[in-house]
């Protein structure tokens, strides 16, 4: 149990880079990636935020609206100024692509953007491949820096390569990216705090320098990262049989969630709900942004003992074949009672949403 | 061909960081092909055969954990409850009034470093005017921690090269001279890098002046049990301060005493005047931890909780700890005996016996330390510090020869 180097387990880092950048990535071969083992996704984001503060002190970070709440805490505690950019479109429960593109264009050249590589948390709304290409192009025009938070690779679609598509598009387009990876969900290593931060640099020498500085940031925070989770990750990914088993298991987890999405939507439709629930299956990953208001959420909690965050985010991971009917029923009944007693709710009534205005 | 706004690397201005002073020693040692080479830079315990040591009780605990098959769900931000309870009881004593009254805010953190950093961040946020006083010398990373947390620090005299002992008067004077309400960073036992600890009487006087100046004592306890072999004895300095009713910060680490180095397991404890205060302090420490790493790693915490929670394993741990501390005491003795026997100058080497813990400040200066390496293939840090944890009985005579040569023939 000797101390890992400050930058963490080399084996774990190497395997992580292959996952994110591609097995045969030229950037890996050319040693252009500065990478360190980090304390899961949080730790990776924090290292990057501190690095930004130290070496790019005039920079700020653009964070999507909404995002995982801890993103705000991380960049705030790192003392990097934050801005937000348009992301979620409440009316369609989908992506506000036009708003997103406007914000990208209006941001000053060379801005830093936090992007969720897949399975956006909390909305579950991801850009399509085409949309990613457009975003990448505009980033090139504006010389923006993309920082990817990839917390769900493999866990979103069931296929790690597919879930890394956005990153691969940006790499193809010649961007230098940053990437936070987490093994919390896709390997179920939550409490082990296993993750990786990588930054694609100009060349090997720069990568060595950047890595050395990331280590300097880590050292007065925790000296060197914990070994146990990194051992589990590197053993699994280094062994073809274990890796293959992992790919099966992660697909199994993703499939179960996709199945629950389908089931919830079907249940609601079968109950005769007049509302549109397409977003349940359009969205991806662990979370479903239901569109429910805090008051509606409170009703579900108080009257039906269903617990979720008050922004209407449902963790589909908590839905099972055993409870999906109950959940659908509760949601349906709750909305029905609102329709029958409109004065009880302060929210706007929810109409069947138009089809996606951004084909 | 798409238009591009600018095309210069953002990281042009990122320089190569200086190499780590300790790591550099190990690297140079690895590169040395000489059979006689000895690595005394290492800050990790080695057996007599100079091998790393995983405690038997740790292996036992890990097997137990595998059998239990517990899940890997996130811990709460403050860490594993069973660990937090065990660690505070170990430090203060289970019957200590501060524990019984619920006045201690304890958070599992990333070993000693992580605990110190959380405390530093807390100090920066809630005591922005305060300064931390650190010993001269101290563990190298202390300064980095307070620098990165943006907490100003200054040094108090500690090591006296003339006596190779404690500059007690200098220490007291400097603590006295500091502005009221400063934080005073104290090594609970086995001072790193000198191995020189205050005596119980000196601790009382240090507590007196800290109390008088309304300073906040801040203990770094990285070697509890490992220094003397006794957990209680090594915690006596902390307990002395707590008994006076003072509010105290204490950072703990299980890296050395349970050999859990790479698991990163430790805790930050804040003894407060009332339970309600402890709750508030704990809540704010959590707010600092969340944007750093969200919640701490489970594995090391479970090992500690299992070992401490089981009387048989706890007993086995105490035994193995005594053995580790005992081995170090034995090499100290042998080194002292060898030096006394071989050195005809009459120099008094007894400071080696008075020092305690993993490290010893030999009193060698940089040039002399270089001679140790260049001529004798003995690797150590340039401040004259040797790690006795990396020394075997078999090598004591060789080391003595090297020290005598470097001390007398090199200036």
XYZ file of C-alpha atoms in Angstrom:
770
model
C 0.000 0.000 0.000
C 2.902 2.294 -0.686
C 2.081 5.804 -1.759
C 1.091 6.195 -5.388
C 3.016 8.888 -7.239
C 1.396 12.338 -6.946
C -0.128 11.872 -10.372
C -1.611 8.517 -9.397
C -1.536 5.096 -10.987
C 0.078 5.146 -14.445
C -1.775 1.986 -15.459
C -5.108 3.431 -14.490
C -4.353 6.650 -16.311
C -3.275 4.844 -19.483
C -6.433 2.773 -19.584
C -8.596 5.798 -18.846
C -7.098 7.728 -21.738
C -7.773 4.834 -24.096
C -11.395 4.831 -23.040
C -11.838 8.549 -23.526
C -9.604 9.293 -26.503
C -9.783 5.924 -28.312
C -7.602 2.805 -28.140
C -5.407 3.921 -31.021
C -5.512 7.605 -30.368
C -2.666 9.466 -32.015
C -2.658 11.819 -29.038
C -1.863 8.944 -26.714
C 0.837 7.666 -29.067
C 2.338 11.136 -29.369
C 2.229 11.514 -25.567
C 0.402 14.802 -25.876
C -2.026 14.242 -23.036
C -1.273 15.510 -19.545
C -3.210 13.183 -17.260
C -3.471 12.466 -13.555
C -5.580 10.152 -11.444
C -8.165 12.242 -9.632
C -10.725 11.944 -6.848
C -13.524 10.839 -9.154
C -15.257 13.432 -11.297
C -15.374 16.047 -8.550
C -11.654 15.870 -7.976
C -10.914 16.011 -11.691
C -13.062 19.114 -12.162
C -11.517 20.740 -9.097
C -7.955 20.122 -10.290
C -8.838 21.669 -13.627
C -10.557 24.635 -12.008
C -7.511 25.271 -9.803
C -5.249 24.899 -12.822
C -7.360 27.442 -14.660
C -7.082 29.867 -11.777
C -3.347 29.474 -11.519
C -2.294 29.530 -15.149
C -5.189 31.225 -16.913
C -6.155 33.753 -14.268
C -8.152 35.883 -16.689
C -10.354 33.020 -17.777
C -13.828 32.196 -16.635
C -16.007 29.112 -17.065
C -19.309 28.864 -18.909
C -21.570 26.369 -17.225
C -24.791 25.007 -18.780
C -28.189 25.844 -17.329
C -28.959 23.677 -15.529
C -26.049 21.557 -14.427
C -24.961 19.326 -11.556
C -25.075 21.750 -8.646
C -21.589 20.923 -7.413
C -20.087 22.335 -10.632
C -20.955 25.786 -9.331
C -19.364 25.052 -5.963
C -16.191 23.697 -7.552
C -15.375 26.657 -9.769
C -16.506 29.088 -7.087
C -14.212 27.603 -4.449
C -11.426 27.594 -7.051
C -12.181 31.295 -7.476
C -12.790 31.109 -11.205
C -15.600 33.451 -12.318
C -18.668 31.680 -13.734
C -21.098 32.448 -16.469
C -23.956 30.309 -17.637
C -25.018 29.306 -21.114
C -28.425 28.268 -22.382
C -28.987 24.562 -22.509
C -32.324 23.199 -21.426
C -35.543 24.058 -23.176
C -38.330 23.654 -20.623
C -41.197 23.773 -23.077
C -39.962 20.787 -25.041
C -38.061 19.195 -22.195
C -35.242 19.065 -24.705
C -32.266 21.054 -25.897
C -32.516 24.787 -26.594
C -30.095 24.452 -29.467
C -30.628 27.897 -30.910
C -30.115 29.488 -27.510
C -27.038 27.362 -26.966
C -25.488 28.385 -30.268
C -26.249 32.034 -29.623
C -24.479 31.925 -26.281
C -21.473 30.213 -27.835
C -21.269 32.929 -30.495
C -21.777 35.757 -28.045
C -19.194 34.608 -25.545
C -15.822 36.343 -25.903
C -13.340 34.446 -28.052
C -11.313 31.925 -26.162
C -13.868 31.270 -23.457
C -13.873 28.082 -21.408
C -16.980 25.926 -21.608
C -18.030 23.050 -19.395
C -19.752 20.418 -21.524
C -21.362 17.186 -20.374
C -19.956 14.570 -22.745
C -23.030 12.357 -22.450
C -26.090 11.870 -20.256
C -26.377 15.471 -19.129
C -26.987 15.784 -15.433
C -29.712 16.694 -14.400
C -31.697 16.904 -17.631
C -30.708 13.763 -19.510
C -30.819 15.929 -22.629
C -27.847 15.468 -24.968
C -27.141 17.156 -28.295
C -27.445 14.890 -31.334
C -24.326 13.981 -33.211
C -25.106 16.643 -35.798
C -25.597 19.232 -33.144
C -22.271 18.306 -31.535
C -20.587 18.836 -34.891
C -22.082 22.276 -35.168
C -21.065 23.119 -31.631
C -17.538 21.935 -32.346
C -17.355 24.023 -35.485
C -18.483 27.131 -33.684
C -15.988 26.452 -30.932
C -13.259 26.412 -33.571
C -14.424 29.702 -34.989
C -14.450 31.269 -31.530
C -11.372 29.440 -30.253
C -13.316 28.337 -27.179
C -11.859 25.713 -24.886
C -14.077 22.653 -24.308
C -13.849 21.000 -20.898
C -15.772 17.733 -20.910
C -17.221 16.262 -17.766
C -17.731 12.608 -18.652
C -19.313 10.922 -15.655
C -21.356 8.316 -17.516
C -19.239 6.783 -20.267
C -20.815 3.426 -21.095
C -23.582 4.040 -18.647
C -25.579 6.282 -20.995
C -26.092 4.242 -24.161
C -24.477 1.003 -22.975
C -21.586 1.522 -25.374
C -18.521 3.438 -24.132
C -17.372 4.260 -27.645
C -20.728 5.733 -28.523
C -20.857 7.729 -25.298
C -17.469 9.273 -26.108
C -18.657 10.441 -29.531
C -18.841 14.111 -28.646
C -15.264 14.068 -27.408
C -14.094 12.246 -30.524
C -15.803 14.800 -32.744
C -13.994 17.637 -31.001
C -10.685 15.778 -31.232
C -11.184 15.197 -34.956
C -11.839 18.886 -35.395
C -8.477 19.655 -33.824
C -9.552 21.056 -30.488
C -7.368 20.838 -27.450
C -9.703 19.566 -24.800
C -9.849 18.910 -21.091
C -11.688 15.902 -19.743
C -12.864 14.750 -16.346
C -13.643 11.034 -16.132
C -15.357 9.172 -13.334
C -15.695 5.455 -12.590
C -18.321 6.081 -9.933
C -21.287 5.003 -12.035
C -19.944 2.975 -14.946
C -17.923 0.724 -12.660
C -20.074 1.268 -9.590
C -17.023 2.430 -7.691
C -18.822 5.406 -6.158
C -17.165 5.512 -2.757
C -13.732 4.574 -4.047
C -13.332 7.996 -5.680
C -11.702 6.791 -8.860
C -11.370 9.183 -11.754
C -8.986 10.877 -14.140
C -8.278 14.403 -15.358
C -6.680 14.826 -18.765
C -5.678 17.863 -20.797
C -4.656 17.570 -24.433
C -1.553 19.675 -25.037
C 0.375 20.894 -28.014
C 3.184 18.410 -27.680
C 4.870 15.975 -25.330
C 6.988 18.584 -23.624
C 3.984 20.738 -22.828
C 2.091 17.684 -21.583
C 4.929 16.886 -19.197
C 4.934 20.463 -17.917
C 1.157 20.596 -17.515
C 1.114 17.259 -15.721
C 3.819 18.444 -13.363
C 1.692 21.462 -12.501
C -1.430 19.392 -11.956
C 0.603 17.340 -9.509
C 1.672 20.502 -7.755
C -1.966 21.361 -7.237
C -2.806 17.890 -5.959
C 0.066 17.684 -3.523
C -1.156 20.299 -1.017
C -4.691 18.997 -1.337
C -4.212 15.311 -0.650
C -0.578 14.491 -1.625
C -1.396 11.479 -3.787
C -4.669 9.778 -4.726
C -6.170 6.645 -3.108
C -4.932 3.361 -4.474
C -7.779 0.926 -4.031
C -10.197 2.132 -6.677
C -7.370 2.661 -9.149
C -6.258 -0.938 -8.702
C -9.758 -2.193 -9.397
C -10.018 -0.040 -12.520
C -6.623 -0.909 -13.938
C -6.965 -4.634 -13.267
C -10.334 -4.746 -14.986
C -9.314 -2.676 -17.992
C -5.956 -4.402 -18.440
C -7.391 -7.907 -18.491
C -9.278 -8.714 -21.727
C -11.670 -11.137 -20.016
C -12.452 -8.788 -17.170
C -12.801 -5.870 -19.540
C -15.214 -7.835 -21.648
C -17.184 -8.754 -18.546
C -17.270 -5.103 -17.560
C -18.573 -4.058 -20.962
C -21.362 -6.585 -20.576
C -22.217 -5.402 -17.095
C -22.212 -1.732 -17.953
C -24.445 -2.437 -20.915
C -26.686 -4.418 -18.593
C -26.978 -1.447 -16.238
C -27.626 0.973 -19.078
C -30.181 -1.357 -20.641
C -32.070 -1.706 -17.397
C -32.417 2.042 -17.156
C -33.410 2.381 -20.793
C -35.985 -0.340 -20.163
C -37.367 1.542 -17.186
C -37.676 4.691 -19.250
C -39.736 2.809 -21.783
C -41.842 1.212 -19.095
C -42.565 4.491 -17.325
C -43.608 6.171 -20.528
C -45.756 3.226 -21.608
C -47.407 3.070 -18.222
C -48.282 6.742 -18.361
C -49.654 6.423 -21.869
C -51.682 3.380 -20.941
C -53.153 5.276 -18.014
C -54.431 7.739 -20.611
C -52.333 10.691 -19.634
C -53.089 13.587 -21.989
C -49.615 14.978 -21.431
C -46.589 14.244 -23.579
C -44.047 11.921 -22.031
C -41.730 11.530 -25.027
C -38.997 13.227 -23.110
C -38.727 10.242 -20.801
C -37.350 8.129 -23.630
C -35.705 10.986 -25.510
C -33.552 11.793 -22.537
C -30.616 9.559 -21.679
C -28.653 8.396 -18.703
C -29.535 8.139 -15.075
C -31.825 11.122 -14.848
C -35.090 12.226 -16.309
C -36.017 15.878 -16.160
C -39.713 15.396 -15.791
C -40.749 19.020 -16.154
C -42.545 18.878 -12.823
C -42.489 21.963 -10.670
C -41.297 21.994 -7.060
C -44.885 22.105 -5.883
C -45.787 19.096 -7.995
C -42.746 17.268 -6.681
C -43.804 18.084 -3.142
C -47.203 16.558 -3.799
C -45.611 13.375 -5.063
C -43.477 13.233 -1.964
C -46.130 14.115 0.582
C -48.996 12.152 -0.912
C -47.205 9.268 -2.598
C -43.891 8.959 -0.699
C -41.923 9.445 -3.879
C -38.636 11.248 -3.285
C -36.815 13.237 -5.919
C -35.064 16.558 -6.183
C -37.419 19.534 -6.400
C -36.249 20.479 -9.856
C -38.329 17.564 -11.066
C -35.339 15.332 -11.685
C -36.183 11.648 -11.423
C -33.354 9.202 -10.935
C -34.359 6.419 -13.286
C -31.870 4.199 -11.481
C -34.353 4.110 -8.622
C -37.171 2.857 -10.876
C -37.773 -0.905 -11.060
C -40.292 -3.237 -12.632
C -41.664 -3.504 -9.136
C -42.386 0.189 -8.677
C -42.748 1.670 -12.155
C -46.504 1.166 -12.193
C -46.836 2.857 -8.831
C -44.710 5.758 -10.019
C -46.669 6.203 -13.234
C -49.911 6.010 -11.372
C -48.820 8.587 -8.831
C -47.679 11.022 -11.503
C -50.863 10.504 -13.484
C -53.141 10.914 -10.481
C -51.274 13.976 -9.306
C -51.668 15.729 -12.639
C -55.282 14.622 -12.943
C -56.103 16.112 -9.575
C -54.399 19.332 -10.651
C -56.583 19.483 -13.720
C -59.647 18.931 -11.619
C -58.566 21.549 -9.091
C -56.571 24.086 -11.046
C -56.521 26.583 -8.163
C -54.424 24.109 -6.156
C -51.408 24.532 -8.327
C -49.415 27.692 -8.853
C -47.759 26.271 -11.932
C -48.617 26.853 -15.540
C -50.704 24.051 -16.920
C -48.648 21.655 -18.979
C -49.850 21.103 -22.502
C -48.832 18.367 -24.830
C -45.527 19.636 -26.089
C -44.986 20.478 -29.749
C -42.765 18.166 -31.713
C -39.114 19.025 -31.523
C -38.715 22.450 -33.187
C -35.099 21.650 -34.029
C -35.156 18.646 -36.332
C -11.456 25.663 -44.576
C -12.912 27.122 -41.434
C -11.919 30.478 -40.086
C -10.166 30.406 -36.763
C -10.079 33.267 -34.289
C -6.695 32.647 -32.657
C -4.245 29.773 -32.823
C -1.774 29.932 -29.954
C -1.651 27.264 -27.269
C -3.242 28.363 -24.065
C -0.613 26.541 -22.098
C 2.397 28.404 -23.476
C 2.974 29.971 -20.102
C 2.920 26.749 -18.081
C 6.426 26.048 -16.810
C 7.769 22.692 -15.691
C 7.252 22.349 -11.947
C 10.367 21.694 -9.854
C 10.952 18.027 -9.033
C 9.746 16.833 -5.672
C 12.644 16.940 -3.209
C 11.778 13.615 -1.622
C 10.860 11.802 -4.819
C 14.136 12.922 -6.354
C 15.975 11.077 -3.595
C 14.174 7.814 -4.305
C 14.731 8.178 -8.015
C 18.442 8.731 -7.584
C 18.571 5.758 -5.234
C 16.906 3.538 -7.808
C 19.417 4.592 -10.439
C 22.397 3.790 -8.199
C 23.972 0.419 -9.033
C 26.197 0.186 -5.985
C 25.530 -2.809 -3.677
C 26.106 -0.807 -0.536
C 23.439 1.741 -1.319
C 20.950 2.681 1.379
C 17.759 4.688 1.003
C 17.225 6.825 4.082
C 15.037 9.342 2.289
C 12.002 7.136 2.349
C 9.122 8.279 4.561
C 7.617 4.828 4.724
C 8.302 2.042 7.222
C 10.528 -0.811 6.119
C 11.170 -4.154 7.776
C 14.619 -5.319 8.869
C 14.863 -6.807 5.382
C 14.119 -3.301 4.074
C 10.834 -4.339 2.536
C 7.513 -2.491 2.663
C 5.234 -3.844 5.358
C 1.536 -4.534 5.129
C 0.315 -5.144 8.671
C -1.128 -8.606 9.273
C -4.106 -7.077 10.967
C -4.785 -5.051 7.825
C -4.758 -8.181 5.678
C -7.141 -9.742 8.164
C -9.451 -6.758 8.028
C -9.431 -6.729 4.230
C -10.302 -10.407 4.062
C -13.123 -9.781 6.470
C -14.328 -6.915 4.326
C -14.288 -9.087 1.211
C -16.268 -11.745 3.025
C -18.821 -9.226 4.230
C -19.183 -8.070 0.641
C -20.269 -4.556 1.504
C -21.231 -2.227 -1.303
C -19.295 0.719 -2.630
C -21.953 3.395 -2.261
C -20.860 6.954 -1.604
C -19.973 7.792 1.947
C -21.566 10.939 3.310
C -19.407 14.040 2.869
C -18.122 13.702 6.441
C -17.079 10.110 5.840
C -17.760 6.744 7.457
C -19.543 7.205 10.781
C -17.905 4.159 12.365
C -14.501 5.461 11.350
C -15.173 8.969 12.665
C -16.265 7.594 16.006
C -13.249 5.302 16.247
C -10.734 7.910 15.215
C -11.924 10.543 17.680
C -11.964 7.997 20.504
C -8.488 6.836 19.631
C -7.197 10.377 19.683
C -8.917 11.831 22.733
C -9.711 8.655 24.650
C -13.208 7.159 24.592
C -13.967 8.532 28.059
C -12.817 12.025 27.308
C -15.472 14.597 28.237
C -15.162 16.279 24.835
C -16.324 13.054 23.201
C -19.042 12.369 25.731
C -20.345 15.899 25.399
C -20.376 15.714 21.619
C -18.045 18.687 21.274
C -15.805 17.311 18.557
C -16.439 17.921 14.875
C -14.773 15.026 13.053
C -14.544 14.571 9.299
C -12.869 11.651 7.592
C -10.384 13.175 5.163
C -7.612 12.299 2.777
C -4.930 11.349 5.277
C -2.898 14.020 7.020
C -2.579 16.230 3.962
C -6.300 16.280 3.273
C -7.107 16.968 6.925
C -4.633 19.845 7.059
C -5.988 21.262 3.825
C -9.599 21.214 5.009
C -8.576 22.958 8.198
C -6.520 25.486 6.229
C -9.465 26.218 3.933
C -11.671 26.668 6.999
C -9.163 29.050 8.553
C -8.979 31.067 5.340
C -12.745 31.371 5.166
C -13.579 32.069 8.806
C -10.354 33.548 10.169
C -9.161 35.541 7.174
C -7.002 37.811 9.331
C -5.237 34.996 11.131
C -1.756 33.644 10.586
C -0.482 30.139 11.122
C 2.798 29.668 12.966
C 4.789 26.673 11.783
C 7.970 25.209 13.223
C 11.348 25.806 11.659
C 11.873 23.302 10.150
C 8.688 21.410 9.437
C 7.348 18.874 6.946
C 7.827 20.441 3.520
C 4.221 20.111 2.446
C 2.905 22.220 5.358
C 3.982 25.392 3.601
C 2.470 24.288 0.302
C -0.833 23.544 2.011
C -1.130 26.957 3.633
C 0.142 28.701 0.485
C -2.437 27.031 -1.729
C -5.150 27.689 0.846
C -3.978 31.308 0.912
C -3.383 31.334 4.640
C -0.405 33.464 5.672
C 2.211 31.747 7.810
C 5.382 32.515 9.653
C 7.892 30.337 11.437
C 8.679 29.822 15.081
C 12.113 28.690 16.101
C 12.264 24.983 16.817
C 15.447 23.199 15.882
C 18.681 24.232 17.549
C 21.638 23.039 15.437
C 24.057 23.691 18.283
C 22.441 21.127 20.534
C 20.742 19.139 17.774
C 17.776 19.586 20.051
C 14.830 21.872 20.738
C 15.307 25.637 20.858
C 12.692 25.875 23.546
C 13.258 29.476 24.516
C 13.187 30.543 20.894
C 9.989 28.616 20.367
C 8.252 30.203 23.335
C 9.490 33.674 22.439
C 8.229 33.426 18.872
C 4.827 32.086 19.905
C 4.625 34.881 22.451
C 5.507 37.536 19.903
C 2.857 36.515 17.392
C -0.427 38.430 17.209
C -3.116 37.140 19.559
C -5.345 34.550 18.013
C -2.776 33.048 15.718
C -2.939 29.373 14.841
C 0.029 27.395 16.123
C 0.851 24.257 14.159
C 2.285 21.660 16.506
C 3.474 18.133 15.767
C 1.660 15.921 18.274
C 4.572 13.497 18.467
C 7.615 12.442 16.438
C 8.314 15.826 14.908
C 9.028 15.622 11.200
C 11.823 16.142 10.122
C 13.804 16.496 13.355
C 12.463 13.727 15.584
C 12.735 16.186 18.444
C 9.675 16.439 20.676
C 9.061 18.750 23.645
C 9.078 17.063 27.053
C 5.822 16.904 29.028
C 6.989 19.894 31.103
C 7.761 21.847 27.951
C 4.339 20.982 26.543
C 2.763 22.508 29.652
C 4.668 25.731 29.098
C 3.766 25.768 25.409
C 0.128 25.364 26.403
C 0.526 28.210 28.905
C 1.734 30.683 26.322
C -0.824 29.570 23.749
C -3.579 30.014 26.283
C -2.258 33.393 27.351
C -2.129 34.647 23.745
C -5.531 33.154 22.916
C -3.850 31.288 20.071
C -5.544 28.288 18.487
C -3.545 25.079 18.857
C -3.465 23.057 15.645
C -1.963 19.583 15.983
C -0.643 17.450 13.165
C -0.752 13.879 14.495
C 0.789 11.652 11.835
C 2.457 9.097 14.102
C 0.095 8.209 16.945
C 1.256 4.867 18.313
C 4.152 4.795 15.937
C 6.417 7.084 17.931
C 6.569 5.509 21.380
C 4.640 2.350 20.535
C 1.741 3.472 22.727
C -1.355 5.123 21.265
C -2.208 6.871 24.519
C 1.262 8.123 25.219
C 1.618 9.578 21.744
C -1.667 11.442 22.178
C -0.716 12.962 25.503
C 0.253 16.350 24.092
C -3.119 16.726 22.392
C -4.958 15.545 25.495
C -3.056 18.012 27.649
C -4.361 20.915 25.617
C -7.887 19.531 25.472
C -7.939 19.062 29.230
C -7.364 22.777 29.653
C -10.681 23.400 27.949
C -9.105 24.846 24.837
C -10.611 24.629 21.387
C -8.184 22.639 19.267
C -7.709 21.513 15.661
C -6.204 18.065 15.184
C -5.263 16.434 11.869
C -4.759 12.663 11.945
C -3.221 10.164 9.565
C -3.244 6.348 9.435
C -0.549 6.221 6.767
C 2.238 5.104 9.065
C 0.656 3.601 12.151
C -1.590 1.280 10.135
C 0.637 1.278 7.068
C -2.278 2.504 4.984
C -0.216 5.060 3.070
C -1.858 4.905 -0.315
C -5.407 4.494 0.998
C -5.374 8.142 2.103
C -7.155 7.766 5.405
C -7.148 10.354 8.137
C -9.392 12.833 9.868
C -9.723 16.452 10.824
C -11.042 16.983 14.332
C -12.099 20.296 15.812
C -12.716 20.377 19.547
C -15.272 23.089 20.193
C -16.700 24.762 23.261
C -20.158 23.260 22.826
C -21.934 20.593 20.745
C -23.875 23.231 18.874
C -20.625 24.865 17.829
C -19.211 21.531 16.704
C -22.269 20.994 14.530
C -21.831 24.325 12.838
C -18.111 23.819 12.332
C -18.736 20.359 10.904
C -21.328 21.702 8.496
C -18.879 24.248 7.144
C -16.057 21.752 6.825
C -18.447 19.691 4.737
C -19.114 22.680 2.503
C -15.390 22.945 1.903
C -14.945 19.245 1.225
C -17.783 18.885 -1.263
C -16.195 21.004 -4.036
C -12.837 19.311 -3.441
C -13.749 15.663 -3.706
C -17.451 15.321 -2.732
C -16.963 12.474 -0.274
C -13.901 10.574 0.952
C -12.692 7.124 -0.209
C -14.222 4.168 1.614
C -11.570 1.498 1.641
C -9.125 2.849 4.199
C -11.932 4.016 6.458
C -13.421 0.552 6.558
C -10.075 -1.000 7.380
C -9.598 1.331 10.333
C -13.160 0.900 11.555
C -12.881 -2.882 11.360
C -9.524 -3.024 13.121
C -10.444 -0.621 15.892
C -13.939 -2.008 16.256
C -12.849 -5.565 16.954
C -11.070 -6.100 20.296
C -8.959 -8.971 18.986
C -7.829 -7.072 15.895
C -7.321 -3.921 17.917
C -5.015 -5.860 20.228
C -3.149 -7.287 17.258
C -2.747 -3.840 15.820
C -1.289 -2.486 19.033
C 1.157 -5.347 19.041
C 2.286 -4.797 15.449
C 2.596 -1.091 16.119
C 4.787 -1.779 19.137
C 6.922 -4.006 16.972
C 7.342 -1.313 14.334
C 8.156 1.347 16.910
C 10.375 -1.168 18.667
C 12.366 -1.905 15.536
C 13.016 1.780 15.063
C 14.095 2.187 18.673
C 16.467 -0.744 18.218
C 18.119 0.740 15.158
C 18.437 4.045 16.974
C 20.226 2.286 19.776
C 22.469 0.315 17.429
C 23.287 3.419 15.427
C 24.140 5.299 18.590
C 26.249 2.406 19.877
C 28.097 2.163 16.554
C 28.744 5.897 16.428
C 29.956 6.010 20.012
C 32.228 3.037 19.497
C 33.700 4.189 16.231
C 33.948 7.943 16.753
C 37.116 8.666 18.699
C 36.520 12.414 18.859
C 34.353 12.242 21.956
C 31.392 13.849 20.190
C 28.161 13.262 21.991
C 25.797 11.353 19.703
C 23.145 10.810 22.344
C 20.737 13.176 20.625
C 19.948 10.231 18.388
C 18.500 8.416 21.397
C 16.556 11.435 22.558
C 14.890 11.880 19.167
C 11.774 9.873 18.440
C 9.837 8.531 15.504
C 10.721 7.699 11.975
C 13.216 10.460 11.385
C 16.425 11.729 12.825
C 18.084 15.040 12.231
C 21.726 14.106 12.153
C 23.099 17.619 12.283
C 24.853 17.089 8.948
C 24.739 20.058 6.634
C 24.062 20.002 2.921
C 27.658 19.431 1.838
C 28.060 16.696 4.378
C 24.793 15.128 3.268
C 26.028 15.225 -0.297
C 29.129 13.345 0.835
C 26.900 10.712 2.358
C 25.405 10.162 -1.065
C 28.348 10.711 -3.360
C 30.922 8.736 -1.409
C 28.832 6.323 0.618
C 25.744 5.809 -1.582
C 23.499 6.731 1.294
C 20.449 8.652 0.170
C 18.912 11.196 2.482
C 17.457 14.666 2.314
C 19.793 17.655 2.156
C 18.712 18.978 5.518
C 20.523 16.149 7.223
C 17.405 14.091 7.856
C 17.621 10.317 7.784
C 14.696 7.943 7.883
C 15.345 5.294 10.481
C 12.396 3.430 9.051
C 14.659 2.677 6.098
C 17.562 1.481 8.252
C 18.250 -2.100 9.265
C 20.367 -3.303 12.178
C 22.648 -4.891 9.624
C 23.446 -1.519 8.064
C 23.996 0.497 11.243
C 27.748 0.126 11.318
C 28.100 1.146 7.692
C 25.900 4.175 8.326
C 27.938 5.099 11.386
C 31.138 5.020 9.348
C 29.560 7.280 6.753
C 28.240 9.773 9.290
C 31.549 9.981 11.114
C 33.413 10.504 7.860
C 30.984 13.171 6.634
C 30.871 14.994 9.934
C 34.575 15.142 10.632
C 36.172 15.220 7.186
C 33.775 17.434 5.295
C 32.847 20.980 6.185
